[in-house]
Tab-separated table of C-alpha atoms in Angstrom:
chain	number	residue	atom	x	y	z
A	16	UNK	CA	0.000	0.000	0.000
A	17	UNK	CA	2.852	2.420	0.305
A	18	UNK	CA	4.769	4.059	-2.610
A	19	UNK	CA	8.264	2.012	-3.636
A	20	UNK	CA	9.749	5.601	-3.022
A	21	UNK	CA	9.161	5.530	0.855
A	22	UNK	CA	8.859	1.896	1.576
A	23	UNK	CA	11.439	1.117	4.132
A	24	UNK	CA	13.044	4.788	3.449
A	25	UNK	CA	16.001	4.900	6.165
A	26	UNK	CA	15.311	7.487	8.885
A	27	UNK	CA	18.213	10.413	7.851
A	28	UNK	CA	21.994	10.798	8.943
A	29	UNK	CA	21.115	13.775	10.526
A	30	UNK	CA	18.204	12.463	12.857
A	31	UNK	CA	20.291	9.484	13.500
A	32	UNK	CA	23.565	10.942	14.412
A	33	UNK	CA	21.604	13.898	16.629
A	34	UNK	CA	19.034	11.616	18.334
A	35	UNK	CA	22.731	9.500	19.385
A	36	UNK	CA	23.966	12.852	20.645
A	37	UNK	CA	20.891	13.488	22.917
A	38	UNK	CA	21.211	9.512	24.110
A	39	UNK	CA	24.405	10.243	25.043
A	40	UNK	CA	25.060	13.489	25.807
A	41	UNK	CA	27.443	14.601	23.029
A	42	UNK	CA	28.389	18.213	21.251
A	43	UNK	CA	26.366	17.893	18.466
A	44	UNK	CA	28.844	18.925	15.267
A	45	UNK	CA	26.611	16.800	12.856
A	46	UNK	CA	23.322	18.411	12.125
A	47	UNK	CA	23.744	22.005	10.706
A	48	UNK	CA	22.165	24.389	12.272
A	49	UNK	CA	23.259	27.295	14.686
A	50	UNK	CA	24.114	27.814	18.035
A	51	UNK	CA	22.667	31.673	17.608
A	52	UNK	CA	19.226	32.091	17.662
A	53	UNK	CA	19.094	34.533	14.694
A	54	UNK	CA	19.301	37.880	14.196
A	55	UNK	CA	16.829	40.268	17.006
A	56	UNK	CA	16.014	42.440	14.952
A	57	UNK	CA	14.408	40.000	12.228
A	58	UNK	CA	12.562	38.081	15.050
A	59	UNK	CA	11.211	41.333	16.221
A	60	UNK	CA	9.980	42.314	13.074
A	61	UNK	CA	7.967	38.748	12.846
A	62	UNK	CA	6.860	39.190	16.088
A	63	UNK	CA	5.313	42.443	15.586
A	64	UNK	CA	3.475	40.674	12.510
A	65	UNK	CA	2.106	38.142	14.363
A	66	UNK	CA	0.158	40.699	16.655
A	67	UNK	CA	-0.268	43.383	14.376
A	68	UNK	CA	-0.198	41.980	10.916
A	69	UNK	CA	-2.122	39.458	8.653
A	70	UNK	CA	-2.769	36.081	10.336
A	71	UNK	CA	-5.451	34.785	7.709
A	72	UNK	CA	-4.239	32.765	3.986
A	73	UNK	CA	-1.732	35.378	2.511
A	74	UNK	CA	-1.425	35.099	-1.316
A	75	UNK	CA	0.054	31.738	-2.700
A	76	UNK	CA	2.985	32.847	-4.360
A	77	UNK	CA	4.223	34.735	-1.288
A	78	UNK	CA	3.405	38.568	0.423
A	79	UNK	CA	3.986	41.760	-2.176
A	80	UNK	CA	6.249	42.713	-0.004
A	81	UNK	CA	8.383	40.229	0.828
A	82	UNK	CA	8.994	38.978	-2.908
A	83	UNK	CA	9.888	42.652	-3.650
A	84	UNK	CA	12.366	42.792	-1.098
A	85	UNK	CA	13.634	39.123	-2.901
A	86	UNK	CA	14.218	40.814	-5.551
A	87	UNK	CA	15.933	44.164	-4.173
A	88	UNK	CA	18.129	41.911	-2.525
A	89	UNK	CA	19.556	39.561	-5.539
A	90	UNK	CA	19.675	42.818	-7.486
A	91	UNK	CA	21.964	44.164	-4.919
A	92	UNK	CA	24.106	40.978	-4.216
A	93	UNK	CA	23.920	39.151	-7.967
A	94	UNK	CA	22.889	41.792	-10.324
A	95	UNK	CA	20.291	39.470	-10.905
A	96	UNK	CA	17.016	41.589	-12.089
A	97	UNK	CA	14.036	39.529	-10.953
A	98	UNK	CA	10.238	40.271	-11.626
A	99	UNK	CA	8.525	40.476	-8.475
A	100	UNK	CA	5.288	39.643	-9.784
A	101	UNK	CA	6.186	37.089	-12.637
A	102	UNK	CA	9.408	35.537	-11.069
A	103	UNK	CA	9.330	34.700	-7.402
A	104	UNK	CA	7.096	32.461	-5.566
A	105	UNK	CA	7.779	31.868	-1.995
A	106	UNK	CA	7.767	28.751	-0.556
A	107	UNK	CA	7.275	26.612	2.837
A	108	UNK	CA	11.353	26.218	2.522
A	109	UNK	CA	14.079	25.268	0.387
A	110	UNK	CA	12.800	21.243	0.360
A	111	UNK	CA	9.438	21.982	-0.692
A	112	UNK	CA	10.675	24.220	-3.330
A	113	UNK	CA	12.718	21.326	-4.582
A	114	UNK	CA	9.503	19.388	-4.370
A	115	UNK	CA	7.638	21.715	-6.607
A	116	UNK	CA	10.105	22.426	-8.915
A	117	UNK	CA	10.812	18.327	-9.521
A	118	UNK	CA	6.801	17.807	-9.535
A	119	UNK	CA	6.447	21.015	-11.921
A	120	UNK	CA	9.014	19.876	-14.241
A	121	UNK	CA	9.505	16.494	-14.326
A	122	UNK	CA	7.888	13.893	-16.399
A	123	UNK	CA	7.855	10.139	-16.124
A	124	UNK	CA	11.399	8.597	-17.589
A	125	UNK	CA	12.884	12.039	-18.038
A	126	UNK	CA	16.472	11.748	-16.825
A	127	UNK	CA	17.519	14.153	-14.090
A	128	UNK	CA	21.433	14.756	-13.717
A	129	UNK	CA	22.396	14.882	-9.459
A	130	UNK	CA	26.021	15.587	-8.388
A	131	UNK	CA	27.157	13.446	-5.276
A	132	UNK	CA	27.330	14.196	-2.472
A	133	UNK	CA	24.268	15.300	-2.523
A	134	UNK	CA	21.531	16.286	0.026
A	135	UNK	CA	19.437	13.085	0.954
A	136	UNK	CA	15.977	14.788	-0.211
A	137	UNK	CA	17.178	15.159	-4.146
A	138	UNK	CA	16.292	11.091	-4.983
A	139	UNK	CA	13.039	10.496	-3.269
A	140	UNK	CA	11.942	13.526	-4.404
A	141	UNK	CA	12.661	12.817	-7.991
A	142	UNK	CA	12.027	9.562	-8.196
A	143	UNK	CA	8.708	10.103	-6.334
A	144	UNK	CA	7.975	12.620	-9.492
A	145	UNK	CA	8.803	9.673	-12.221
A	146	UNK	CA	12.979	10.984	-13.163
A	147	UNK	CA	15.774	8.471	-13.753
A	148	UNK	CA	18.497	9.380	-11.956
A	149	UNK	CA	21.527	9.501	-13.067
A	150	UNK	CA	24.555	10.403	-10.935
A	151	UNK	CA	28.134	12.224	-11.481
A	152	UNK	CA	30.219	11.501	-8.457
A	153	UNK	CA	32.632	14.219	-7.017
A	154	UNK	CA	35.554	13.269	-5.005
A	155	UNK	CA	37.677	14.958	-2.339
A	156	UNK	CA	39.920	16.763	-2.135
A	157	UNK	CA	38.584	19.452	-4.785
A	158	UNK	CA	34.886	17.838	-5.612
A	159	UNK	CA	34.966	19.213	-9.068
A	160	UNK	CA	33.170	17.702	-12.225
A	161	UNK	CA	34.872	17.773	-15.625
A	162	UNK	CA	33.901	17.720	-19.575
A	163	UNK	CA	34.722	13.941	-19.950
A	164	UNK	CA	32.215	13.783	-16.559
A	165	UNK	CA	29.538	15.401	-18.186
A	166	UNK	CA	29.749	13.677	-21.289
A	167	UNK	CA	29.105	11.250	-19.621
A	168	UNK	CA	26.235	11.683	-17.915
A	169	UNK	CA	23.742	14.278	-20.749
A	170	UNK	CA	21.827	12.312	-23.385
A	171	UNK	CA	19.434	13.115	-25.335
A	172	UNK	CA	16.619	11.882	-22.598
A	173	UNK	CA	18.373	14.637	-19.543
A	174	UNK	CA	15.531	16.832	-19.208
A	175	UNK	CA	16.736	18.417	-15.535
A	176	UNK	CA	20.137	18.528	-13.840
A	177	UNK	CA	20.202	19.471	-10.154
A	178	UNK	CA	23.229	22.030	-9.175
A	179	UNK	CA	23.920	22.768	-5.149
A	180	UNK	CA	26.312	25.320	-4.777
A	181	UNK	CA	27.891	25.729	-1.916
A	182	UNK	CA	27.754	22.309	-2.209
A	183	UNK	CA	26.783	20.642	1.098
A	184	UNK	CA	28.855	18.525	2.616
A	185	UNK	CA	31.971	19.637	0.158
A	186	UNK	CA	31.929	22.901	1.538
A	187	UNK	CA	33.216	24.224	-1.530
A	188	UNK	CA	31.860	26.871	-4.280
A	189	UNK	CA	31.698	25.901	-7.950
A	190	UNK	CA	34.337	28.103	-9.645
A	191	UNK	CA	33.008	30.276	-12.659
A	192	UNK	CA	34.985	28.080	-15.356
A	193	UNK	CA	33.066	24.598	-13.815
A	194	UNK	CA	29.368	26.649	-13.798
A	195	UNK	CA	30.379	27.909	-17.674
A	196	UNK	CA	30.760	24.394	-18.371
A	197	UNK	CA	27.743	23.112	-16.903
A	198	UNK	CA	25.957	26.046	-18.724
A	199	UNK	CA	27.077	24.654	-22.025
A	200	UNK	CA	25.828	21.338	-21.604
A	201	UNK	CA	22.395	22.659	-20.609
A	202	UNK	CA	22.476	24.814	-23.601
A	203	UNK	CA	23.575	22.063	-25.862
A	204	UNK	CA	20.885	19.504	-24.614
A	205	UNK	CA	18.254	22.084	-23.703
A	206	UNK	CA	17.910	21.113	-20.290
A	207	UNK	CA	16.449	22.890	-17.102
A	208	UNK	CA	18.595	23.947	-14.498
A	209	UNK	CA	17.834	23.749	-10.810
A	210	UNK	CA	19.928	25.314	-8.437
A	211	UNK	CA	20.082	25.024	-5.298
A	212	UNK	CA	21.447	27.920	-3.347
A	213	UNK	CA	20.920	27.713	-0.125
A	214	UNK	CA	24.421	28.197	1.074
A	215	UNK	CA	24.858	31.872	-1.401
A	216	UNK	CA	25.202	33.843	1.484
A	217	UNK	CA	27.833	31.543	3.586
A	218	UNK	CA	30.929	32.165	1.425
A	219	UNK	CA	34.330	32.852	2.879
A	220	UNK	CA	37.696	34.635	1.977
A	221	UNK	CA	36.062	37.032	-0.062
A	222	UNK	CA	34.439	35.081	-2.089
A	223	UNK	CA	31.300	35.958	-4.224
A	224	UNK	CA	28.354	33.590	-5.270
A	225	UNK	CA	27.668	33.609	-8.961
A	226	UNK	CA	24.473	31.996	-9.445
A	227	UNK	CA	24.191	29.591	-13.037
A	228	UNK	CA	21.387	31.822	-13.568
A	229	UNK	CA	23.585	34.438	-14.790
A	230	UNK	CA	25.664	32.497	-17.290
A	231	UNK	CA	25.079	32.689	-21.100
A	232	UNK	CA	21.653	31.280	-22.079
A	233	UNK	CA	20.667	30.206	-18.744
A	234	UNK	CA	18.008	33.331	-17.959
A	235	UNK	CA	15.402	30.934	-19.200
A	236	UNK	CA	16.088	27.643	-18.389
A	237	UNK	CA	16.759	28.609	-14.682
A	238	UNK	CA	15.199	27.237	-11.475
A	239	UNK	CA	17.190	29.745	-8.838
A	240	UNK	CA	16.162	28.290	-5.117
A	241	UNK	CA	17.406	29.669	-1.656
A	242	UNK	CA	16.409	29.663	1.855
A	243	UNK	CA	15.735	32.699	4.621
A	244	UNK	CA	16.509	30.003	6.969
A	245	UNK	CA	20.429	29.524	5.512
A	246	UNK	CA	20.155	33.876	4.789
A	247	UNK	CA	19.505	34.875	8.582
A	248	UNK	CA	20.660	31.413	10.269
A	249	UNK	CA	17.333	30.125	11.572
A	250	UNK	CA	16.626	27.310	10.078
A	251	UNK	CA	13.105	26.391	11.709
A	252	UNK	CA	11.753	29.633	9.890
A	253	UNK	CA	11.258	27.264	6.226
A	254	UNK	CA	10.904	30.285	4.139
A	255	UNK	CA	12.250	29.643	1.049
A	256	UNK	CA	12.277	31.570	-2.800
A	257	UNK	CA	11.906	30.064	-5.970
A	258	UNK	CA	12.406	32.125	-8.541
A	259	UNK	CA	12.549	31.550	-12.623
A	260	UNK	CA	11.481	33.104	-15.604
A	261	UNK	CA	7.807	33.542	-15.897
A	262	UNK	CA	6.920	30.540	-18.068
A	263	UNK	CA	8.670	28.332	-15.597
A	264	UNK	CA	7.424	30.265	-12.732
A	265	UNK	CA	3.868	30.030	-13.287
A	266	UNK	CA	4.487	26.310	-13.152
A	267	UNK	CA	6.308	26.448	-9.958
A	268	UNK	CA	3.367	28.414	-8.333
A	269	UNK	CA	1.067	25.556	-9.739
A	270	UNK	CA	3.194	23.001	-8.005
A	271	UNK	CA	3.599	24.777	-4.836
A	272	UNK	CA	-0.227	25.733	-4.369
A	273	UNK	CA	-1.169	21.983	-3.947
A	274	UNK	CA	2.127	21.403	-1.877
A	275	UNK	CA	1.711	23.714	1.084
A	276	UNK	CA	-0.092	26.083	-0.814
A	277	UNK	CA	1.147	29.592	1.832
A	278	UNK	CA	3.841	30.429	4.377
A	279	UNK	CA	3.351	31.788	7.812
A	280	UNK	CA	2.387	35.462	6.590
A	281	UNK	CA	4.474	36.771	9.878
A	282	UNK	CA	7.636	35.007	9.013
A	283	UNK	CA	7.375	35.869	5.446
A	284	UNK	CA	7.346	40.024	6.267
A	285	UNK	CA	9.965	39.386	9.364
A	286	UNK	CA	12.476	38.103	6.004
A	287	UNK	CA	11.165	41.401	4.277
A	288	UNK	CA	12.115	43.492	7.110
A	289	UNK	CA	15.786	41.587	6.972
A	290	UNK	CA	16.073	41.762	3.812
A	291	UNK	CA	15.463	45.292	3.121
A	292	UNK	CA	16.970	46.814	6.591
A	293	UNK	CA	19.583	44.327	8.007
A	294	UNK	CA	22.097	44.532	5.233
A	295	UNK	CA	24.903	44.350	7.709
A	296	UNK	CA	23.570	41.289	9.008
A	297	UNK	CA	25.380	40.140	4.948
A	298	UNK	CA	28.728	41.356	6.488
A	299	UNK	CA	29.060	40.514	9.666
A	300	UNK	CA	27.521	36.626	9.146
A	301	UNK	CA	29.839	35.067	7.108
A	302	UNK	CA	32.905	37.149	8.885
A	303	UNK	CA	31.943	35.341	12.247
A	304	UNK	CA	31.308	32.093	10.440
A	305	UNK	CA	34.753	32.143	9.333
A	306	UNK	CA	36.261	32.655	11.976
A	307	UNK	CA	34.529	29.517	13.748
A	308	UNK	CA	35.711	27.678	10.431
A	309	UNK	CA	39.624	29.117	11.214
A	310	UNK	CA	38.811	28.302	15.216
A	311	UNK	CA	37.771	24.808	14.471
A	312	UNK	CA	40.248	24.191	11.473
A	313	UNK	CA	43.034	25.316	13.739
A	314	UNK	CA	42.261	22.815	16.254
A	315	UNK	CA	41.946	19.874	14.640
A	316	UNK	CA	44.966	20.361	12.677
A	317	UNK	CA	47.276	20.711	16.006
A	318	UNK	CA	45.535	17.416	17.060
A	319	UNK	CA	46.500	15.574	13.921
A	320	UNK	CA	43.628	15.694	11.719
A	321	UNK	CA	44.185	17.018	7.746
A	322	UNK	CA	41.489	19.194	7.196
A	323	UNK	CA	39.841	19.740	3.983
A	324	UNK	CA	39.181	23.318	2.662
A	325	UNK	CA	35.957	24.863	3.482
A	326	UNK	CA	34.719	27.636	1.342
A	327	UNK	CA	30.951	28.058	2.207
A	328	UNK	CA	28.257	26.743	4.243
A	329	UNK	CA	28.547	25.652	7.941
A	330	UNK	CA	30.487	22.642	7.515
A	331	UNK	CA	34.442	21.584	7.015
A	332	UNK	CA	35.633	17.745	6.448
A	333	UNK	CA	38.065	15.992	8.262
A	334	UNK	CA	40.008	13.102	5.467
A	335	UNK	CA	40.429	10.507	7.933
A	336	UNK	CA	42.956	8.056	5.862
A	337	UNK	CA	45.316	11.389	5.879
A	338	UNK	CA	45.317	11.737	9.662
A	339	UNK	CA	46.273	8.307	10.063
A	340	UNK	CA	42.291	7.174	11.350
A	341	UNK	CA	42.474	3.461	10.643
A	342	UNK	CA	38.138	3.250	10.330
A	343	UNK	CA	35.827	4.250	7.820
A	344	UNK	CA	33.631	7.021	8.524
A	345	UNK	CA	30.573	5.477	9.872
A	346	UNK	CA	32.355	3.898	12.377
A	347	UNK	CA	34.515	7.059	13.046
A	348	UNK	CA	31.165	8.554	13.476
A	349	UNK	CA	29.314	5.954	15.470
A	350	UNK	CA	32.378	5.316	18.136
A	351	UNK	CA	33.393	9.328	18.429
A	352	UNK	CA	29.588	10.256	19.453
A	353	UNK	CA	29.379	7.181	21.596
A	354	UNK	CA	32.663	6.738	23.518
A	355	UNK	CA	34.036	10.150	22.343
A	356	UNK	CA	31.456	12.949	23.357
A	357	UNK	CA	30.833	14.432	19.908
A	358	UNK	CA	28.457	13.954	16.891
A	359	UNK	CA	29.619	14.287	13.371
A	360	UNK	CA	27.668	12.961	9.829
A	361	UNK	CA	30.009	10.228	7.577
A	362	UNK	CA	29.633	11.834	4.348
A	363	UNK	CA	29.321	8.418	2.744
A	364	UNK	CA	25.710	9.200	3.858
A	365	UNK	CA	25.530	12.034	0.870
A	366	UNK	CA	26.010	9.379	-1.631
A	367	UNK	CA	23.693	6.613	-3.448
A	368	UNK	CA	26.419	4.755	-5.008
A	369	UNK	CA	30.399	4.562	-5.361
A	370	UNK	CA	30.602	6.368	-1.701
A	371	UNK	CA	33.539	8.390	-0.474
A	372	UNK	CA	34.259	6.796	2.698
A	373	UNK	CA	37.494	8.520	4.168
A	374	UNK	CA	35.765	11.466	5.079
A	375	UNK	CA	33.470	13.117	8.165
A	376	UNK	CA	31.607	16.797	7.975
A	377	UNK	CA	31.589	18.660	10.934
A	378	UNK	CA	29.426	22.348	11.743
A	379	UNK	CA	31.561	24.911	13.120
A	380	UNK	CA	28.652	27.306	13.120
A	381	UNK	CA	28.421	27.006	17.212
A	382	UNK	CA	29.841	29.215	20.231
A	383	UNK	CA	33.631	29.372	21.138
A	384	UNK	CA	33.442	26.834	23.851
A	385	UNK	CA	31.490	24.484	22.020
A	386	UNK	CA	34.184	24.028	19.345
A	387	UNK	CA	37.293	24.128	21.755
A	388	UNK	CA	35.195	21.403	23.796
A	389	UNK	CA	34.829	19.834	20.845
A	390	UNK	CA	38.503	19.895	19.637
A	391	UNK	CA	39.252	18.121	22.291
A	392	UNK	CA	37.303	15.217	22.397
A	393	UNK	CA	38.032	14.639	19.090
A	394	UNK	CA	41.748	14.381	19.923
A	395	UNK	CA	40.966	12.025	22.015
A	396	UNK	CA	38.701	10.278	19.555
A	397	UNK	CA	41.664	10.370	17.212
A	398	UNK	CA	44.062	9.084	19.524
A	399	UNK	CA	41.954	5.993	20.177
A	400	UNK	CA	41.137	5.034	16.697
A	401	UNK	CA	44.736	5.830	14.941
């Protein structure tokens, strides 16, 4: 009686490795989400429209104001220019604007194009909307796809491929030359582009997003999707953006209206107010954020661990063959939360087939103390497995 999709679907990594760290009272480095509770102001302005504002259905493809204040902001940030009418429908989230973008836009036996790693929602999702997968597998230590790759992997039957950059776990941003590439063989094949771009906001060392939007002859074969949960670091807000051109678009909005149909009208204009009057919040977030990265990085390295570089998002990798760990990374994982006092996700988990198994993420996006705590348990963890 239940769908082949979700029979006997595994309960996630992440609600595995966290419900472990309750159990045993571990520093929880595996699921990604802040130990900040977000930025004040932005909470205050949701608060205030939650007693003063709109609490009935708010319009489906998102508040006036908020997908204005979208579009002001990837103007400012991507010199993207982005119909706030036509091109933006807001979402319950990043996941369910995956789900309406691979329900919109995928047809039974169309082949959709994933990257791995790759976030563990991607494959149910399309296979629940009748894609064939097919999969190009990255590798550490640079996770970056090449011509021969894609040949590969396009045929005349891709009809999607799905893009995350910053690519969780990698941690890395797709340089301009790999996204020009990838632009190509959309071009070439005529195939729609979904991005997710969740992470656009987390990049370090002066680094700038370029969305694949932006690239020659991508305008219109575009699905741009990011999250104001990743944007202002709360992730239990689930307001999320797709945005496209307006024939795609009006699809999207068809999608999402029998998904979850609205967002909480008071979160939606608390990410307006952000958006529009906490620009410095764009600053000072991924400044702090790298420093945690350097704090962390810095650590582990002194206790013997070759870290691998992290260029976005919340996360870094430890390669444990490098640093002398004699274990593969579920068992890293499973014995350093247990015995060891600290949670971290085996990033074999990000895979479907041919898994990288040398290598654990870890979230630095937590307090001082945390991390240092952290550091050295993990010495200890080291120690004991080497």
């Amino acid at each position: 009686m239940v769908h082949p999709v979700f029979d006997n679907l595994p309960t996630t990594v992440f609600e595995r490795m966290s419900g472990l760290a309750r159990q045993h009272g571990a520093i929880n480095l595996g699921q990604g989400f802040p130990d900040d509770q977000g930025p004040l102001p932005v909470r205050e302005a949701a608060a205030r429209a939650l007693i003063e504002g709109l609490n009935q259905y708010p319009p489906m493809r998102g508040l006036p104001e908020l997908r204005a204040a979208v579009a002001g902001h990837y103007q400012r940030t991507q010199d993207l220019a982005l119909d706030p009418d036509s091109e933006i429908v807001v979402t319950s989230g990043a996941t369910e604007a995956l789900a309406a973008a691979f329900t919109a836009l995928i047809s039974p036996g169309d082949e959709v194009m994933l990257f791995q790693p790759l976030y563990d929602a991607y494959l149910p999702l399309v296979r629940r909307a009748g894609g064939i997968p097919r999969l190009v597998t990255l590798t550490p230590p640079h996770w970056r796809f090449t011509r021969a790759m894609l040949e590969a992997a396009f045929s005349d039957r891709t009809r999607m491929v799905v893009l995350n950059s910053p690519l969780n776990p990698a941690g890395v941003v797709a340089p301009d030359e790999d996204l020009a590439l990838l632009a190509e063989f959309c071009v070439r094949h005529d195939v729609i582009a979904v991005c997710d771009e969740v992470w656009e906001a987390v990049v370090f060392d002066d680094r700038r997003h370029r969305p694949l939007m932006s690239f020659p002859g991508m305008r219109e074969r575009t699905v741009k999707i990011s999250s104001a949960g990743k944007l202002f670091g709360m992730t239990g807000w689930k307001v999320g953006f797709l945005m496209a051109a307006p024939p795609l678009a009006k699809a999207l909005a068809a999608a999402h209206q029998f998904l979850t149909f609205t967002t909480p009208p008071n979160l939606q204009a608390g990410v307006a107010w952000g958006l529009e009057h906490h620009r410095a919040w764009f600053d000072d977030m991924p400044r702090d954020l790298q420093r945690s990265r350097d704090r962390l990085t810095a650590g582990l390295r002194t206790a013997g661990y070759v870290v691998l570089e992290s260029q976005g998002t919340y996360f870094l990798n430890v390669d444990l063959a490098a640093s002398g760990v004699a274990v593969d990374d579920v068992t890293f994982c499973e014995r350093c939360v247990t015995e060891h006092g600290v949670a971290a996700i085996p990033v074999s988990a990000f895979y479907a087939e041919s898994s990288v198994t040398t290598v654990v993420r870890l979230c630095f996006a937590k307090a001082d103390a945390t991390l240092d705590a952290a550091i050295e348990r993990l010495a200890a963890a080291r120690e004991a497995m080497a």
